[in-house]
């Protein structure tokens, strides 16, 4: 769900926090960072494991595992490549949910089906192979259902459509249908253009919007939903303030390189990232706070990525 | 939700049961039938009130109120006429849910958005003016929300899409959000071609599928959902067996009129309606049991009727 | 496009005409019938080649090639099986359009996107890999376009949506963009329940609606469009009269087997198929003439079949 | 259609050019500017009439009439207000197309249905009352068609979907169906956040994309289409560079006000708007050139505005 935060730099991605850590910090107590590059799949995988409260404070994220897959080709048309990514995604999901195909899985597609870049979650749900009702009718060992896991799914819509928070719908459904694990798929806002449609983040900590936010007011995690929650997030938009901020940084760099306007540069350089971001927000037209930025071919990108994610979930949940 | 029943004549419409009662039976204890013709709106309104168990047995329907609006023009394009129907619908809803605009309303759009005649419920939800989240954020007396009722809505999808019964999703949502009344909108199967897209049935008894049925296994009523339930149903399909059965009846009539084949006629005449229906089902290709019949312009009809219903709900829930 | 014919038995499928021919007629001048069973793909393939006017008169179809693929599994979920069918479909398309990947192809998806069983054509268009604009921008030998055929596509909608006949839109587009061949994909009406969603018909004669019909008033063929036309048709609906007619036949059979009602049977038996069909239409409620019958899971079936067809077109048009 | 221009400041709106003219220029030969404020409808209407080549050069726009409706409430939910706007829109369309209800009208909905802010044109087409096929079947004086104008419509899709330019599809359709006038509805890119979803531009000059552009390579006007063309455009996106540029201006203003960094300000002030815009583009991440900015509630806004426009076209084309 695309959100908008007023009071801090916007990022839903743990790796964007982790990046600022130098190599040596990988050994710091509380955070373990491990990186793998899968040459076959042209994927760079980063595991960030926040092991205790100290680590959580350092990264400003809840304790738990964060897996980030990065690849420049995620929005490409190449079908074979998407199959590779599907395989990598399956392996990582397997780490976060051991024995997934023996568990009752509820997949939740967060987002607004009517807004192209926010439709990712609902579109993943559309492509899933849904079996819970079949197992309930025929048992798990019938000719019709052998090898099937137990998968149900819901796209709870957004508040403007239902008048309810996603959390309310999901909790209600969990209470009634008692799944073992929830997999929540959501379109995220990235802070960097570079990450757009090229990063998949998996985490067993659920979804935690910043304070004072848009559609998703409360977290979706083990605490609020009562069962383990794995979130799959893809940045499909950036907010307008980020774009402005990034450009300003470039401007400062250029000025500095040319030895120009040293005074300006010095003074603005004294701002930290957070301060610069807030300055930009203040200067921008107020309407911009409620706007998002997304690529012009977002329809095709969303179609491809949603298919890749649903294929991974289908393949790992069912043994057919 | 379009359903398929194997063991009895298919009708979701109380009036189809009531029609077989002669005038004198209107005074029978247990059932009160009252008819009104609204000349302005070209609507014939029938109130069937089943007051006790005896009445329920006679009509084979649960105790409660059934209001049927009949009009040949429901699928017409005439916008003014749809406004008339909207008004009639509001008056009848007002009878079933007194003080509706003071109550917390959950509207449920049953059905499969991907099957044109079954998309009625979800499309009504699409057109609603949703306010629960606004009232929760701004209170009911802010400039933004004055005059608004408290309306939330959900289209729970069908089992093939979610793996869950509609009842499970709806109960979960009710538990979490505690509405006072549920209004359930559903596309029905009619037994007679004549009723298709020309009848609206309102009832405070909820929805009760026959035994051994399709998507909707359990009733959606006060007992299963825990709050008062008003159902709005529109027949948008008929099942294939009904079409065959109706034609057979015509054939018998023609034969009889011509004094032909007395023997055949006599023998088939000894079948009651239920037996004839079962005979037809047996003779039909087995695939037909899972088929429905619907008009070729069902897309436009559904669009118009869904709009009319949502306008009535919007107007009666909010005082703006 | 789903059509409705008043004056003759409804069938868009050449094989339904050919079936009434006995084996010996295969050698008749004017018509060559060849049958292949592809055990791997569980497909039965029938080639009907109407070679001259005599053959055309016999089958009541224009001269040309008709290829029918029959398989009971077309609406199944099995992905591997759909890949087999895709391959068979490619081989047959190759017979009808030699050197297809060297030709400029316009794919036309006939039908109403808003009516589930009629959305097949538009959905095939949605899944195609479209390249004409890329070749025009980058040439056919750039890094970006190497191996690509030249494919454009349009879903012209139906008259109620555009006010124009499909033929007008298609002719206009052909005049402006000058493709070499048109591939027209259309949902058909079948006469037999058995054929529903289990038959694919390919023909180089285009599409020829019967006289006095619905949406498609004029043929779409080489004569009206000015270029070779290959039609791919899938029966996704049957009309209501067909269902009734089929059941009546079963009834007569049952009566006969029981030695009952000889008189009736004899007299009805003297009707030929056409007469029986007309009798049924007359007995049916007049509204039924504008209704169609389709399976309750038609949404999933259409999704799968449209994907299979578009995959075949993609694979045969491009050499990537 | 959302486009992206590399070489000049991005604006599709004539009024944005006209605004830079001072009052006195209203009398300049070649351009007549007339302003009306409709208090009832809270609409400010500006007529810019470019009468000759000199005027065209001054404003950088083709000769013809440009009518701009401005209102802050266009994306509001208020139904009565939308009725007012519909009336204003009708009056202005009447000026541009005299005797419209006696003419054969082709409405063209430009844009990509799959990208929310670009779906405006296709959605207007969805809501139109289409009559050309009825008049052709029943004549214009039948009970069924009396009072109807002759309206046809098409949503030609975008090149990535069809492989064809919009112009090719539209020209083809015009050649075949010979309408008198084309009304082209399109989502535009605005240069100012303030104009977003609050401006409607009407013009009898058609649509003229800047040089070296995206989807719409060639103009859609009387010259290319062969018949008079009236374009209705609504800015629904702004491009990312615009947002950055606007913020930079604010930054400069703030700096200036504080008497700070005079040197910087002076030097940047010497840039004209075009130069500043190009500087910003250069500094931005290259991906941004292919991105757009749009509000988070764009789905509801597009739904409302498309309905308002189609109501105006329906009401003015038909006299029912």
PDB file of N, CA, C and O in Angstrom, chain A residues 210-269:
ATOM      1  N   UNK A 210       5.257   3.731   9.053  1.00  0.00           N
ATOM      2  CA  UNK A 210       5.720   4.762   9.981  1.00  0.00           C
ATOM      3  C   UNK A 210       4.540   5.359  10.722  1.00  0.00           C
ATOM      4  O   UNK A 210       3.376   5.086  10.411  1.00  0.00           O
ATOM      5  N   UNK A 211       4.824   6.204  11.669  1.00  0.00           N
ATOM      6  CA  UNK A 211       3.742   6.834  12.440  1.00  0.00           C
ATOM      7  C   UNK A 211       2.993   7.836  11.557  1.00  0.00           C
ATOM      8  O   UNK A 211       3.539   8.388  10.614  1.00  0.00           O
ATOM      9  N   UNK A 212       1.728   8.063  11.858  1.00  0.00           N
ATOM     10  CA  UNK A 212       0.949   9.106  11.194  1.00  0.00           C
ATOM     11  C   UNK A 212       0.817   8.941   9.699  1.00  0.00           C
ATOM     12  O   UNK A 212       1.051   9.861   8.929  1.00  0.00           O
ATOM     13  N   UNK A 213       0.435   7.772   9.287  1.00  0.00           N
ATOM     14  CA  UNK A 213       0.533   7.419   7.887  1.00  0.00           C
ATOM     15  C   UNK A 213      -0.818   7.337   7.192  1.00  0.00           C
ATOM     16  O   UNK A 213      -1.849   7.673   7.762  1.00  0.00           O
ATOM     17  N   UNK A 214      -0.770   6.841   5.948  1.00  0.00           N
ATOM     18  CA  UNK A 214      -1.936   6.773   5.091  1.00  0.00           C
ATOM     19  C   UNK A 214      -2.856   5.599   5.365  1.00  0.00           C
ATOM     20  O   UNK A 214      -3.438   5.487   6.446  1.00  0.00           O
ATOM     21  N   UNK A 215      -2.984   4.739   4.383  1.00  0.00           N
ATOM     22  CA  UNK A 215      -3.971   3.682   4.446  1.00  0.00           C
ATOM     23  C   UNK A 215      -3.721   2.670   5.562  1.00  0.00           C
ATOM     24  O   UNK A 215      -4.636   2.231   6.222  1.00  0.00           O
ATOM     25  N   UNK A 216      -2.462   2.306   5.703  1.00  0.00           N
ATOM     26  CA  UNK A 216      -2.150   1.260   6.662  1.00  0.00           C
ATOM     27  C   UNK A 216      -1.766   1.904   7.972  1.00  0.00           C
ATOM     28  O   UNK A 216      -0.628   2.297   8.184  1.00  0.00           O
ATOM     29  N   UNK A 217      -2.729   2.011   8.886  1.00  0.00           N
ATOM     30  CA  UNK A 217      -2.451   2.728  10.113  1.00  0.00           C
ATOM     31  C   UNK A 217      -1.693   1.900  11.120  1.00  0.00           C
ATOM     32  O   UNK A 217      -0.926   2.390  11.909  1.00  0.00           O
ATOM     33  N   UNK A 218      -1.986   0.612  11.128  1.00  0.00           N
ATOM     34  CA  UNK A 218      -1.383  -0.243  12.138  1.00  0.00           C
ATOM     35  C   UNK A 218      -0.563  -1.295  11.433  1.00  0.00           C
ATOM     36  O   UNK A 218      -0.798  -1.618  10.283  1.00  0.00           O
ATOM     37  N   UNK A 219       0.374  -1.828  12.171  1.00  0.00           N
ATOM     38  CA  UNK A 219       1.210  -2.866  11.602  1.00  0.00           C
ATOM     39  C   UNK A 219       0.416  -4.129  11.312  1.00  0.00           C
ATOM     40  O   UNK A 219      -0.673  -4.361  11.843  1.00  0.00           O
ATOM     41  N   UNK A 220       0.943  -4.914  10.392  1.00  0.00           N
ATOM     42  CA  UNK A 220       0.421  -6.252  10.142  1.00  0.00           C
ATOM     43  C   UNK A 220       1.553  -7.199  10.516  1.00  0.00           C
ATOM     44  O   UNK A 220       2.480  -7.398   9.733  1.00  0.00           O
ATOM     45  N   UNK A 221       1.511  -7.720  11.739  1.00  0.00           N
ATOM     46  CA  UNK A 221       2.594  -8.592  12.163  1.00  0.00           C
ATOM     47  C   UNK A 221       2.049  -9.640  13.128  1.00  0.00           C
ATOM     48  O   UNK A 221       0.834  -9.726  13.348  1.00  0.00           O
ATOM     49  N   UNK A 222       2.962 -10.439  13.653  1.00  0.00           N
ATOM     50  CA  UNK A 222       2.549 -11.527  14.532  1.00  0.00           C
ATOM     51  C   UNK A 222       1.736 -11.001  15.705  1.00  0.00           C
ATOM     52  O   UNK A 222       0.775 -11.635  16.134  1.00  0.00           O
ATOM     53  N   UNK A 223       2.114  -9.845  16.181  1.00  0.00           N
ATOM     54  CA  UNK A 223       1.428  -9.308  17.354  1.00  0.00           C
ATOM     55  C   UNK A 223      -0.016  -8.910  17.024  1.00  0.00           C
ATOM     56  O   UNK A 223      -0.949  -9.270  17.739  1.00  0.00           O
ATOM     57  N   UNK A 224      -0.188  -8.183  15.925  1.00  0.00           N
ATOM     58  CA  UNK A 224      -1.554  -7.710  15.616  1.00  0.00           C
ATOM     59  C   UNK A 224      -2.413  -8.790  14.972  1.00  0.00           C
ATOM     60  O   UNK A 224      -3.632  -8.757  15.080  1.00  0.00           O
ATOM     61  N   UNK A 225      -1.799  -9.743  14.264  1.00  0.00           N
ATOM     62  CA  UNK A 225      -2.605 -10.743  13.554  1.00  0.00           C
ATOM     63  C   UNK A 225      -2.661 -12.087  14.282  1.00  0.00           C
ATOM     64  O   UNK A 225      -3.502 -12.924  13.970  1.00  0.00           O
ATOM     65  N   UNK A 226      -1.754 -12.298  15.244  1.00  0.00           N
ATOM     66  CA  UNK A 226      -1.844 -13.501  16.053  1.00  0.00           C
ATOM     67  C   UNK A 226      -1.203 -14.738  15.449  1.00  0.00           C
ATOM     68  O   UNK A 226      -1.214 -15.809  16.061  1.00  0.00           O
ATOM     69  N   UNK A 227      -0.672 -14.621  14.264  1.00  0.00           N
ATOM     70  CA  UNK A 227       0.036 -15.755  13.641  1.00  0.00           C
ATOM     71  C   UNK A 227       1.303 -15.212  12.973  1.00  0.00           C
ATOM     72  O   UNK A 227       1.405 -14.016  12.732  1.00  0.00           O
ATOM     73  N   UNK A 228       2.275 -16.102  12.678  1.00  0.00           N
ATOM     74  CA  UNK A 228       3.474 -15.628  11.975  1.00  0.00           C
ATOM     75  C   UNK A 228       3.108 -14.966  10.659  1.00  0.00           C
ATOM     76  O   UNK A 228       2.195 -15.419   9.962  1.00  0.00           O
ATOM     77  N   UNK A 229       3.826 -13.900  10.348  1.00  0.00           N
ATOM     78  CA  UNK A 229       3.536 -13.123   9.151  1.00  0.00           C
ATOM     79  C   UNK A 229       4.815 -12.961   8.341  1.00  0.00           C
ATOM     80  O   UNK A 229       5.828 -12.519   8.881  1.00  0.00           O
ATOM     81  N   UNK A 230       4.761 -13.340   7.074  1.00  0.00           N
ATOM     82  CA  UNK A 230       5.879 -13.052   6.179  1.00  0.00           C
ATOM     83  C   UNK A 230       5.399 -12.040   5.140  1.00  0.00           C
ATOM     84  O   UNK A 230       4.352 -12.239   4.527  1.00  0.00           O
ATOM     85  N   UNK A 231       6.156 -10.958   5.000  1.00  0.00           N
ATOM     86  CA  UNK A 231       5.757  -9.924   4.043  1.00  0.00           C
ATOM     87  C   UNK A 231       6.663  -9.975   2.818  1.00  0.00           C
ATOM     88  O   UNK A 231       7.873 -10.152   2.941  1.00  0.00           O
ATOM     89  N   UNK A 232       6.041  -9.865   1.646  1.00  0.00           N
ATOM     90  CA  UNK A 232       6.792  -9.738   0.389  1.00  0.00           C
ATOM     91  C   UNK A 232       6.476  -8.351  -0.153  1.00  0.00           C
ATOM     92  O   UNK A 232       5.312  -8.044  -0.426  1.00  0.00           O
ATOM     93  N   UNK A 233       7.492  -7.533  -0.276  1.00  0.00           N
ATOM     94  CA  UNK A 233       7.253  -6.154  -0.712  1.00  0.00           C
ATOM     95  C   UNK A 233       8.089  -5.806  -1.921  1.00  0.00           C
ATOM     96  O   UNK A 233       9.241  -6.220  -2.039  1.00  0.00           O
ATOM     97  N   UNK A 234       7.496  -5.076  -2.838  1.00  0.00           N
ATOM     98  CA  UNK A 234       8.191  -4.606  -4.039  1.00  0.00           C
ATOM     99  C   UNK A 234       7.979  -3.103  -4.134  1.00  0.00           C
ATOM    100  O   UNK A 234       6.835  -2.655  -4.152  1.00  0.00           O
ATOM    101  N   UNK A 235       9.043  -2.333  -4.222  1.00  0.00           N
ATOM    102  CA  UNK A 235       8.857  -0.894  -4.412  1.00  0.00           C
ATOM    103  C   UNK A 235       8.382  -0.616  -5.834  1.00  0.00           C
ATOM    104  O   UNK A 235       9.066  -0.954  -6.800  1.00  0.00           O
ATOM    105  N   UNK A 236       7.205  -0.034  -5.949  1.00  0.00           N
ATOM    106  CA  UNK A 236       6.648   0.268  -7.274  1.00  0.00           C
ATOM    107  C   UNK A 236       6.435   1.765  -7.468  1.00  0.00           C
ATOM    108  O   UNK A 236       6.137   2.199  -8.569  1.00  0.00           O
ATOM    109  N   UNK A 237       6.549   2.518  -6.396  1.00  0.00           N
ATOM    110  CA  UNK A 237       6.449   3.982  -6.495  1.00  0.00           C
ATOM    111  C   UNK A 237       7.526   4.612  -5.620  1.00  0.00           C
ATOM    112  O   UNK A 237       8.104   3.963  -4.755  1.00  0.00           O
ATOM    113  N   UNK A 238       7.794   5.858  -5.875  1.00  0.00           N
ATOM    114  CA  UNK A 238       8.550   6.670  -4.927  1.00  0.00           C
ATOM    115  C   UNK A 238       7.718   7.901  -4.656  1.00  0.00           C
ATOM    116  O   UNK A 238       6.875   8.260  -5.476  1.00  0.00           O
ATOM    117  N   UNK A 239       7.917   8.532  -3.505  1.00  0.00           N
ATOM    118  CA  UNK A 239       7.069   9.703  -3.355  1.00  0.00           C
ATOM    119  C   UNK A 239       7.762  10.917  -3.946  1.00  0.00           C
ATOM    120  O   UNK A 239       8.967  10.932  -4.214  1.00  0.00           O
ATOM    121  N   UNK A 240       6.957  11.907  -4.237  1.00  0.00           N
ATOM    122  CA  UNK A 240       7.433  13.046  -5.011  1.00  0.00           C
ATOM    123  C   UNK A 240       8.572  13.755  -4.295  1.00  0.00           C
ATOM    124  O   UNK A 240       9.541  14.201  -4.923  1.00  0.00           O
ATOM    125  N   UNK A 241       8.508  13.839  -2.974  1.00  0.00           N
ATOM    126  CA  UNK A 241       9.546  14.528  -2.220  1.00  0.00           C
ATOM    127  C   UNK A 241      10.910  13.885  -2.433  1.00  0.00           C
ATOM    128  O   UNK A 241      11.944  14.566  -2.492  1.00  0.00           O
ATOM    129  N   UNK A 242      10.915  12.565  -2.570  1.00  0.00           N
ATOM    130  CA  UNK A 242      12.166  11.843  -2.774  1.00  0.00           C
ATOM    131  C   UNK A 242      12.843  12.266  -4.069  1.00  0.00           C
ATOM    132  O   UNK A 242      14.054  12.474  -4.128  1.00  0.00           O
ATOM    133  N   UNK A 243      12.046  12.377  -5.106  1.00  0.00           N
ATOM    134  CA  UNK A 243      12.569  12.768  -6.408  1.00  0.00           C
ATOM    135  C   UNK A 243      13.234  14.139  -6.318  1.00  0.00           C
ATOM    136  O   UNK A 243      14.335  14.356  -6.809  1.00  0.00           O
ATOM    137  N   UNK A 244      12.551  15.039  -5.663  1.00  0.00           N
ATOM    138  CA  UNK A 244      13.082  16.393  -5.534  1.00  0.00           C
ATOM    139  C   UNK A 244      14.379  16.362  -4.745  1.00  0.00           C
ATOM    140  O   UNK A 244      15.396  16.962  -5.133  1.00  0.00           O
ATOM    141  N   UNK A 245      14.353  15.646  -3.653  1.00  0.00           N
ATOM    142  CA  UNK A 245      15.516  15.546  -2.786  1.00  0.00           C
ATOM    143  C   UNK A 245      16.732  15.005  -3.534  1.00  0.00           C
ATOM    144  O   UNK A 245      17.827  15.558  -3.454  1.00  0.00           O
ATOM    145  N   UNK A 246      16.507  13.925  -4.285  1.00  0.00           N
ATOM    146  CA  UNK A 246      17.604  13.323  -5.031  1.00  0.00           C
ATOM    147  C   UNK A 246      18.206  14.329  -6.017  1.00  0.00           C
ATOM    148  O   UNK A 246      19.423  14.407  -6.183  1.00  0.00           O
ATOM    149  N   UNK A 247      17.345  15.086  -6.669  1.00  0.00           N
ATOM    150  CA  UNK A 247      17.837  16.045  -7.649  1.00  0.00           C
ATOM    151  C   UNK A 247      18.634  17.152  -6.983  1.00  0.00           C
ATOM    152  O   UNK A 247      19.681  17.583  -7.472  1.00  0.00           O
ATOM    153  N   UNK A 248      18.163  17.593  -5.828  1.00  0.00           N
ATOM    154  CA  UNK A 248      18.874  18.625  -5.090  1.00  0.00           C
ATOM    155  C   UNK A 248      20.273  18.160  -4.737  1.00  0.00           C
ATOM    156  O   UNK A 248      21.239  18.921  -4.845  1.00  0.00           O
ATOM    157  N   UNK A 249      20.385  16.904  -4.310  1.00  0.00           N
ATOM    158  CA  UNK A 249      21.706  16.365  -3.980  1.00  0.00           C
ATOM    159  C   UNK A 249      22.621  16.449  -5.195  1.00  0.00           C
ATOM    160  O   UNK A 249      23.776  16.852  -5.097  1.00  0.00           O
ATOM    161  N   UNK A 250      22.100  16.067  -6.346  1.00  0.00           N
ATOM    162  CA  UNK A 250      22.900  16.128  -7.565  1.00  0.00           C
ATOM    163  C   UNK A 250      23.331  17.560  -7.840  1.00  0.00           C
ATOM    164  O   UNK A 250      24.476  17.822  -8.225  1.00  0.00           O
ATOM    165  N   UNK A 251      22.422  18.484  -7.628  1.00  0.00           N
ATOM    166  CA  UNK A 251      22.731  19.887  -7.868  1.00  0.00           C
ATOM    167  C   UNK A 251      23.895  20.333  -6.983  1.00  0.00           C
ATOM    168  O   UNK A 251      24.852  20.970  -7.444  1.00  0.00           O
ATOM    169  N   UNK A 252      23.806  19.958  -5.716  1.00  0.00           N
ATOM    170  CA  UNK A 252      24.876  20.318  -4.787  1.00  0.00           C
ATOM    171  C   UNK A 252      26.201  19.716  -5.248  1.00  0.00           C
ATOM    172  O   UNK A 252      27.243  20.366  -5.231  1.00  0.00           O
ATOM    173  N   UNK A 253      26.159  18.464  -5.667  1.00  0.00           N
ATOM    174  CA  UNK A 253      27.371  17.799  -6.137  1.00  0.00           C
ATOM    175  C   UNK A 253      27.986  18.564  -7.306  1.00  0.00           C
ATOM    176  O   UNK A 253      29.183  18.819  -7.354  1.00  0.00           O
ATOM    177  N   UNK A 254      27.137  18.911  -8.260  1.00  0.00           N
ATOM    178  CA  UNK A 254      27.623  19.618  -9.438  1.00  0.00           C
ATOM    179  C   UNK A 254      28.245  20.955  -9.041  1.00  0.00           C
ATOM    180  O   UNK A 254      29.338  21.312  -9.484  1.00  0.00           O
ATOM    181  N   UNK A 255      27.539  21.663  -8.164  1.00  0.00           N
ATOM    182  CA  UNK A 255      28.051  22.961  -7.721  1.00  0.00           C
ATOM    183  C   UNK A 255      29.417  22.793  -7.080  1.00  0.00           C
ATOM    184  O   UNK A 255      30.358  23.541  -7.358  1.00  0.00           O
ATOM    185  N   UNK A 256      29.524  21.793  -6.240  1.00  0.00           N
ATOM    186  CA  UNK A 256      30.774  21.558  -5.533  1.00  0.00           C
ATOM    187  C   UNK A 256      31.895  21.241  -6.518  1.00  0.00           C
ATOM    188  O   UNK A 256      32.988  21.802  -6.448  1.00  0.00           O
ATOM    189  N   UNK A 257      31.601  20.355  -7.451  1.00  0.00           N
ATOM    190  CA  UNK A 257      32.616  19.988  -8.441  1.00  0.00           C
ATOM    191  C   UNK A 257      33.149  21.212  -9.177  1.00  0.00           C
ATOM    192  O   UNK A 257      34.309  21.285  -9.545  1.00  0.00           O
ATOM    193  N   UNK A 258      32.275  22.144  -9.445  1.00  0.00           N
ATOM    194  CA  UNK A 258      32.688  23.329 -10.179  1.00  0.00           C
ATOM    195  C   UNK A 258      33.252  24.417  -9.257  1.00  0.00           C
ATOM    196  O   UNK A 258      33.478  25.534  -9.689  1.00  0.00           O
ATOM    197  N   UNK A 259      33.461  24.054  -8.031  1.00  0.00           N
ATOM    198  CA  UNK A 259      34.005  25.025  -7.093  1.00  0.00           C
ATOM    199  C   UNK A 259      33.137  26.257  -6.905  1.00  0.00           C
ATOM    200  O   UNK A 259      33.570  27.307  -6.458  1.00  0.00           O
ATOM    201  N   UNK A 260      31.903  26.133  -7.328  1.00  0.00           N
ATOM    202  CA  UNK A 260      30.995  27.283  -7.294  1.00  0.00           C
ATOM    203  C   UNK A 260      30.225  27.329  -5.991  1.00  0.00           C
ATOM    204  O   UNK A 260      29.960  26.303  -5.373  1.00  0.00           O
ATOM    205  N   UNK A 261      29.852  28.507  -5.659  1.00  0.00           N
ATOM    206  CA  UNK A 261      28.867  28.698  -4.602  1.00  0.00           C
ATOM    207  C   UNK A 261      29.258  27.932  -3.339  1.00  0.00           C
ATOM    208  O   UNK A 261      28.433  27.256  -2.742  1.00  0.00           O
ATOM    209  N   UNK A 262      30.515  28.017  -3.002  1.00  0.00           N
ATOM    210  CA  UNK A 262      30.993  27.244  -1.864  1.00  0.00           C
ATOM    211  C   UNK A 262      30.153  27.502  -0.618  1.00  0.00           C
ATOM    212  O   UNK A 262      29.823  26.588   0.123  1.00  0.00           O
ATOM    213  N   UNK A 263      29.799  28.755  -0.483  1.00  0.00           N
ATOM    214  CA  UNK A 263      29.044  29.129   0.706  1.00  0.00           C
ATOM    215  C   UNK A 263      27.723  28.361   0.807  1.00  0.00           C
ATOM    216  O   UNK A 263      27.396  27.754   1.814  1.00  0.00           O
ATOM    217  N   UNK A 264      27.016  28.389  -0.308  1.00  0.00           N
ATOM    218  CA  UNK A 264      25.753  27.656  -0.349  1.00  0.00           C
ATOM    219  C   UNK A 264      25.974  26.196  -0.001  1.00  0.00           C
ATOM    220  O   UNK A 264      25.314  25.631   0.862  1.00  0.00           O
ATOM    221  N   UNK A 265      26.903  25.645  -0.724  1.00  0.00           N
ATOM    222  CA  UNK A 265      27.131  24.215  -0.570  1.00  0.00           C
ATOM    223  C   UNK A 265      27.464  23.892   0.873  1.00  0.00           C
ATOM    224  O   UNK A 265      26.880  22.995   1.475  1.00  0.00           O
ATOM    225  N   UNK A 266      28.388  24.628   1.419  1.00  0.00           N
ATOM    226  CA  UNK A 266      28.757  24.387   2.804  1.00  0.00           C
ATOM    227  C   UNK A 266      27.540  24.414   3.698  1.00  0.00           C
ATOM    228  O   UNK A 266      27.313  23.519   4.503  1.00  0.00           O
ATOM    229  N   UNK A 267      26.734  25.439   3.494  1.00  0.00           N
ATOM    230  CA  UNK A 267      25.630  25.588   4.444  1.00  0.00           C
ATOM    231  C   UNK A 267      24.607  24.466   4.255  1.00  0.00           C
ATOM    232  O   UNK A 267      24.121  23.888   5.220  1.00  0.00           O
ATOM    233  N   UNK A 268      24.322  24.133   3.021  1.00  0.00           N
ATOM    234  CA  UNK A 268      23.359  23.055   2.830  1.00  0.00           C
ATOM    235  C   UNK A 268      23.940  21.704   3.238  1.00  0.00           C
ATOM    236  O   UNK A 268      23.254  20.842   3.768  1.00  0.00           O
ATOM    237  N   UNK A 269      25.256  21.572   3.010  1.00  0.00           N
ATOM    238  CA  UNK A 269      25.920  20.321   3.413  1.00  0.00           C
ATOM    239  C   UNK A 269      25.796  20.073   4.918  1.00  0.00           C
ATOM    240  O   UNK A 269      25.884  18.937   5.358  1.00  0.00           O
TER     241      UNK A 269
END
